[in-house]
Protein backbone atom coordinates (compact mmCIF):
# COMPACT_ATOMS: atom_id res chain seq x y z
CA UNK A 1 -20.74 -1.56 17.77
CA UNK A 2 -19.33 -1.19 21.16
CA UNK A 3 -15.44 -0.56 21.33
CA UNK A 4 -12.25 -0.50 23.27
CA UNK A 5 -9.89 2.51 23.76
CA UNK A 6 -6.92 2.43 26.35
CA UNK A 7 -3.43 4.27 25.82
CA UNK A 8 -0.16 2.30 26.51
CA UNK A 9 3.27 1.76 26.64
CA UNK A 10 4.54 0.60 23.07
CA UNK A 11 6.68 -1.59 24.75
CA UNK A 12 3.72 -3.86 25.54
CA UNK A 13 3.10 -4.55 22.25
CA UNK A 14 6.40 -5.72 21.12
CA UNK A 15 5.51 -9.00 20.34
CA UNK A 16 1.80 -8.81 19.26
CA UNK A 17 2.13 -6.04 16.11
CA UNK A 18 5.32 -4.66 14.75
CA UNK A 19 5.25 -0.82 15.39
CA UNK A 20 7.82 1.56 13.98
CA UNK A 21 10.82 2.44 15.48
CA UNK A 22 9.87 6.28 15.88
CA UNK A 23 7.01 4.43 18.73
CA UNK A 24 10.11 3.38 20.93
CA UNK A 25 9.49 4.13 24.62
CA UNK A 26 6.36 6.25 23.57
CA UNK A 27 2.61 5.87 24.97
CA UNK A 28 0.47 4.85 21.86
CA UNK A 29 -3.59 4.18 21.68
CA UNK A 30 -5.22 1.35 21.48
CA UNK A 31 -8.70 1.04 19.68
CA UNK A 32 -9.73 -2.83 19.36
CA UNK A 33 -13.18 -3.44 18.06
CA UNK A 34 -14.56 -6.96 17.23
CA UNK A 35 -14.33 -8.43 13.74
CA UNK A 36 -16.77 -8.54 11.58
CA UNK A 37 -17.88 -11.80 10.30
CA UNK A 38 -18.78 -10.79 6.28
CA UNK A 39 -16.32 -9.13 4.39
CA UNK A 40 -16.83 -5.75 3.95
CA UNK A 41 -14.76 -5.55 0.50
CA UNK A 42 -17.36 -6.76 -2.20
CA UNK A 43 -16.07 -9.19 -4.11
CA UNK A 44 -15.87 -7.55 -8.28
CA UNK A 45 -15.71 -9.34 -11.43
CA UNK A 46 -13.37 -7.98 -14.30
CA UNK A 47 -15.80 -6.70 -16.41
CA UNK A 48 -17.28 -4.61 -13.17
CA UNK A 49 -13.47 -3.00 -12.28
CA UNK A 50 -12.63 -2.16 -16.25
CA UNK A 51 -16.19 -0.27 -16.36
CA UNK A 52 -15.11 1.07 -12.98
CA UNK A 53 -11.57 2.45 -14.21
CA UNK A 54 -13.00 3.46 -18.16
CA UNK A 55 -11.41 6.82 -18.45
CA UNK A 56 -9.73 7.05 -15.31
CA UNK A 57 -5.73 7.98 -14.83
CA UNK A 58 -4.99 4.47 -13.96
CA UNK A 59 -6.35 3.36 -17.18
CA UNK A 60 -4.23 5.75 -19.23
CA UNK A 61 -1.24 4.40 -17.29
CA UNK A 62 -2.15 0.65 -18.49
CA UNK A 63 0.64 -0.65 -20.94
CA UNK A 64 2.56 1.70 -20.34
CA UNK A 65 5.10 -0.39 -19.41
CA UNK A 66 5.41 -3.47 -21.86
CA UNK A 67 4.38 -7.02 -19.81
CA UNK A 68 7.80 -8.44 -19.39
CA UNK A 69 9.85 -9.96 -16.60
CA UNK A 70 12.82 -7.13 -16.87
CA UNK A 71 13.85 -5.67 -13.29
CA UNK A 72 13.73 -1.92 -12.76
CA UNK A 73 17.09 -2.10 -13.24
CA UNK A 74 16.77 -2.86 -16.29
CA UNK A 75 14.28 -0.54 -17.20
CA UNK A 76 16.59 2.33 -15.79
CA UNK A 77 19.23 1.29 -18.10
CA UNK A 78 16.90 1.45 -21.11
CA UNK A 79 16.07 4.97 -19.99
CA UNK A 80 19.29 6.02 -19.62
CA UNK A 81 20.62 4.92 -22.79
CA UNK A 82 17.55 6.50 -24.39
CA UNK A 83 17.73 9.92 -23.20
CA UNK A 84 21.61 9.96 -22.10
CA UNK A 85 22.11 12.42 -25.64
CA UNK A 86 19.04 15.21 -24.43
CA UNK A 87 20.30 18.53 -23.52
């Protein structure tokens, strides 16, 4: 797959991909290659990503939290009010 490298001035890329501030008036490289046409993420059913995760840490983090619409505000508060009395 044949590719293209060239360095440049952030400032020429302004308005085609936001770039973080810390770029400002700083050279930066440019590596384009062509897009592929099939995706290369496979597309995985349910039952395929739970066997994937079975005893992983993510799956011991699952229900942790209860499946409500509270805001982590709210969360913090419960917390808080929890374990405001631990020395």
């Amino acid at each position: 797959m044949e590719a293209i490298r060239t360095i440049v001035d952030r400032d020429l890329l302004n308005n085609v991909i936001p770039l973080p501030e810390y770029f400002q008036s700083k050279k930066v490289e440019v590596i384009v290659f062509p897009a592929e046409e099939k995706s290369v993420i496979p597309s995985l059913t349910m039952t395929e990503i739970n066997e994937m995760m079975k005893g992983s840490v993510t799956e011991s983090l699952i229900g942790v939290l209860p499946n409500r619409s509270a805001s982590l505000d709210e969360y913090r508060a419960e917390r808080l009010k929890k374990y405001e009395t631990v020395d």
